Amino acid sequence: MDTLSYKTISVNKETAQKEWVVIDATDQVVGRLCTKVAKLLRGKYKPTFTPHVDCGDNVIIINADKVVFTGKKETDKLYTRYTGYPGGQRFNTPAELRKQPFGSERIIKHAVKGMLPKGRLGRHLLDNLYVYNGTEHKHEAQKPKAIDINLYK
C-alpha cells in the first residue's frame, strides 16, 4: 500500500497559492457579502485550507458605497466607538457613516473583521482586504480576476 497518497497536506506561507480577486458590491446585502469575503480571505474555498496559515486570496471590493442593508438596519443599527476619554462613547448609524469619508469602507471592514479569527492571524488576514467606493482601484498591476460572489455559498 502506498502510504504517501494518504498524507495530510499542510500549506505554509511559501507554498500558499494566493490570488487577487475583484468583487463588485453593487446591490449586495452587507452581511451576506461579508461572510463570503471572509471565507475568501481565510481560504476556506480551497482544498488546501490550513486553519493556522494565511492561505486565502487578496480581495478587492469595488462600489462599496452601493451595498444595502435589509429591513430598517440603515437607520436603526448602531455602530459604537470609543475615543479613549471619559464620556467619549460615540454612536453612528450606517446612514450617518455613509456621509463621512471612507464610511462605506468602514462598514464593510467592520463586518468582515467580526467574521475573521481573533488574534494575530485575523489581523493579518484583514490586511488582504481592499475596499473602494468607486469602480477604480490601484491594484491593476496584480491582474486581479473578477468573480461573481453570488456563485459562492
C-alpha positions as a Python dict, from the first residue, in 0.01 Angstrom:
ca = {
    (1, 'M'): (0, 0, 0),
    (2, 'D'): (132, 343, -95),
    (3, 'T'): (108, 550, 223),
    (4, 'L'): (224, 873, 60),
    (5, 'S'): (-114, 924, -103),
    (6, 'Y'): (-280, 940, 240),
    (7, 'K'): (-63, 1214, 385),
    (8, 'T'): (-232, 1528, 505),
    (9, 'I'): (-104, 1829, 317),
    (10, 'S'): (-39, 2132, 533),
    (11, 'V'): (21, 2459, 350),
    (12, 'N'): (273, 2712, 477),
    (13, 'K'): (339, 3074, 384),
    (14, 'E'): (572, 2985, 97),
    (15, 'T'): (353, 2717, -66),
    (16, 'A'): (20, 2901, -40),
    (17, 'Q'): (-134, 2980, -379),
    (18, 'K'): (-271, 3331, -324),
    (19, 'E'): (-470, 3507, -595),
    (20, 'W'): (-614, 3856, -642),
    (21, 'V'): (-991, 3880, -694),
    (22, 'V'): (-1225, 4173, -756),
    (23, 'I'): (-1580, 4174, -622),
    (24, 'D'): (-1848, 4420, -730),
    (25, 'A'): (-2060, 4506, -425),
    (26, 'T'): (-2342, 4679, -615),
    (27, 'D'): (-2682, 4592, -459),
    (28, 'Q'): (-2532, 4325, -233),
    (29, 'V'): (-2657, 4276, 124),
    (30, 'V'): (-2377, 4370, 366),
    (31, 'G'): (-2380, 4063, 590),
    (32, 'R'): (-2418, 3809, 312),
    (33, 'L'): (-2143, 3971, 108),
    (34, 'C'): (-1906, 3988, 404),
    (35, 'T'): (-1949, 3621, 501),
    (36, 'K'): (-1835, 3518, 155),
    (37, 'V'): (-1550, 3769, 158),
    (38, 'A'): (-1433, 3640, 497),
    (39, 'K'): (-1426, 3284, 360),
    (40, 'L'): (-1225, 3402, 58),
    (41, 'L'): (-978, 3586, 283),
    (42, 'R'): (-943, 3280, 502),
    (43, 'G'): (-903, 3037, 209),
    (44, 'K'): (-1191, 2811, 308),
    (45, 'Y'): (-1298, 2756, -54),
    (46, 'K'): (-962, 2596, -137),
    (47, 'P'): (-894, 2224, -99),
    (48, 'T'): (-559, 2306, 65),
    (49, 'F'): (-713, 2508, 351),
    (50, 'T'): (-496, 2513, 662),
    (51, 'P'): (-654, 2677, 970),
    (52, 'H'): (-341, 2837, 1117),
    (53, 'V'): (-195, 2981, 793),
    (54, 'D'): (-287, 3273, 568),
    (55, 'C'): (-372, 3073, 256),
    (56, 'G'): (-664, 3288, 135),
    (57, 'D'): (-689, 3531, -152),
    (58, 'N'): (-636, 3906, -166),
    (59, 'V'): (-983, 4058, -212),
    (60, 'I'): (-1064, 4393, -373),
    (61, 'I'): (-1419, 4519, -322),
    (62, 'I'): (-1538, 4794, -556),
    (63, 'N'): (-1859, 5001, -538),
    (64, 'A'): (-1870, 4970, -160),
    (65, 'D'): (-2099, 5271, -142),
    (66, 'K'): (-2374, 5074, -318),
    (67, 'V'): (-2416, 4796, -59),
    (68, 'V'): (-2757, 4768, 106),
    (69, 'F'): (-2895, 4667, 442),
    (70, 'T'): (-3214, 4466, 483),
    (71, 'G'): (-3508, 4590, 687),
    (72, 'K'): (-3461, 4909, 889),
    (73, 'K'): (-3093, 4848, 970),
    (74, 'E'): (-2987, 5152, 767),
    (75, 'T'): (-3141, 5382, 1031),
    (76, 'D'): (-3175, 5159, 1341),
    (77, 'K'): (-2840, 4973, 1361),
    (78, 'L'): (-2579, 5141, 1581),
    (79, 'Y'): (-2201, 5129, 1548),
    (80, 'T'): (-2025, 5211, 1875),
    (81, 'R'): (-1673, 5351, 1907),
    (82, 'Y'): (-1481, 5497, 2196),
    (83, 'T'): (-1249, 5798, 2179),
    (84, 'G'): (-1049, 5698, 2486),
    (85, 'Y'): (-1169, 5987, 2700),
    (86, 'P'): (-1431, 5977, 2979),
    (87, 'G'): (-1773, 6019, 2824),
    (88, 'G'): (-1623, 5959, 2482),
    (89, 'Q'): (-1853, 5685, 2360),
    (90, 'R'): (-1984, 5773, 2010),
    (91, 'F'): (-2268, 5613, 1816),
    (92, 'N'): (-2332, 5617, 1442),
    (93, 'T'): (-2595, 5462, 1218),
    (94, 'P'): (-2500, 5327, 874),
    (95, 'A'): (-2681, 5622, 714),
    (96, 'E'): (-2460, 5867, 909),
    (97, 'L'): (-2145, 5667, 835),
    (98, 'R'): (-2208, 5674, 460),
    (99, 'K'): (-2194, 6055, 466),
    (100, 'Q'): (-1846, 6050, 622),
    (101, 'P'): (-1533, 6000, 413),
    (102, 'F'): (-1449, 5627, 388),
    (103, 'G'): (-1773, 5548, 577),
    (104, 'S'): (-1887, 5269, 344),
    (105, 'E'): (-1543, 5115, 359),
    (106, 'R'): (-1554, 5119, 740),
    (107, 'I'): (-1894, 4945, 735),
    (108, 'I'): (-1763, 4657, 524),
    (109, 'K'): (-1431, 4625, 708),
    (110, 'H'): (-1612, 4621, 1044),
    (111, 'A'): (-1841, 4340, 927),
    (112, 'V'): (-1558, 4131, 781),
    (113, 'K'): (-1337, 4183, 1087),
    (114, 'G'): (-1602, 4031, 1311),
    (115, 'M'): (-1611, 3718, 1093),
    (116, 'L'): (-1235, 3654, 1097),
    (117, 'P'): (-1041, 3478, 1374),
    (118, 'K'): (-944, 3692, 1668),
    (119, 'G'): (-571, 3742, 1723),
    (120, 'R'): (-263, 3777, 1505),
    (121, 'L'): (-392, 3571, 1214),
    (122, 'G'): (-720, 3764, 1190),
    (123, 'R'): (-541, 4099, 1193),
    (124, 'H'): (-305, 3976, 922),
    (125, 'L'): (-594, 3847, 709),
    (126, 'L'): (-774, 4181, 729),
    (127, 'D'): (-472, 4343, 562),
    (128, 'N'): (-556, 4137, 250),
    (129, 'L'): (-889, 4322, 209),
    (130, 'Y'): (-904, 4639, -2),
    (131, 'V'): (-1231, 4834, -18),
    (132, 'Y'): (-1305, 5117, -264),
    (133, 'N'): (-1616, 5332, -309),
    (134, 'G'): (-1595, 5367, -686),
    (135, 'T'): (-1504, 5131, -967),
    (136, 'E'): (-1140, 5242, -978),
    (137, 'H'): (-869, 5070, -772),
    (138, 'K'): (-490, 5084, -768),
    (139, 'H'): (-418, 4711, -797),
    (140, 'E'): (-422, 4670, -1176),
    (141, 'A'): (-59, 4552, -1174),
    (142, 'Q'): (-160, 4237, -982),
    (143, 'K'): (-401, 4142, -1265),
    (144, 'P'): (-698, 4058, -1040),
    (145, 'K'): (-972, 3839, -1180),
    (146, 'A'): (-1333, 3950, -1144),
    (147, 'I'): (-1557, 3694, -976),
    (148, 'D'): (-1930, 3674, -921),
    (149, 'I'): (-1975, 3649, -544),
    (150, 'N'): (-2329, 3510, -586),
    (151, 'L'): (-2186, 3181, -716),
    (152, 'Y'): (-2021, 3109, -377),
    (153, 'K'): (-2202, 2962, -76),
}
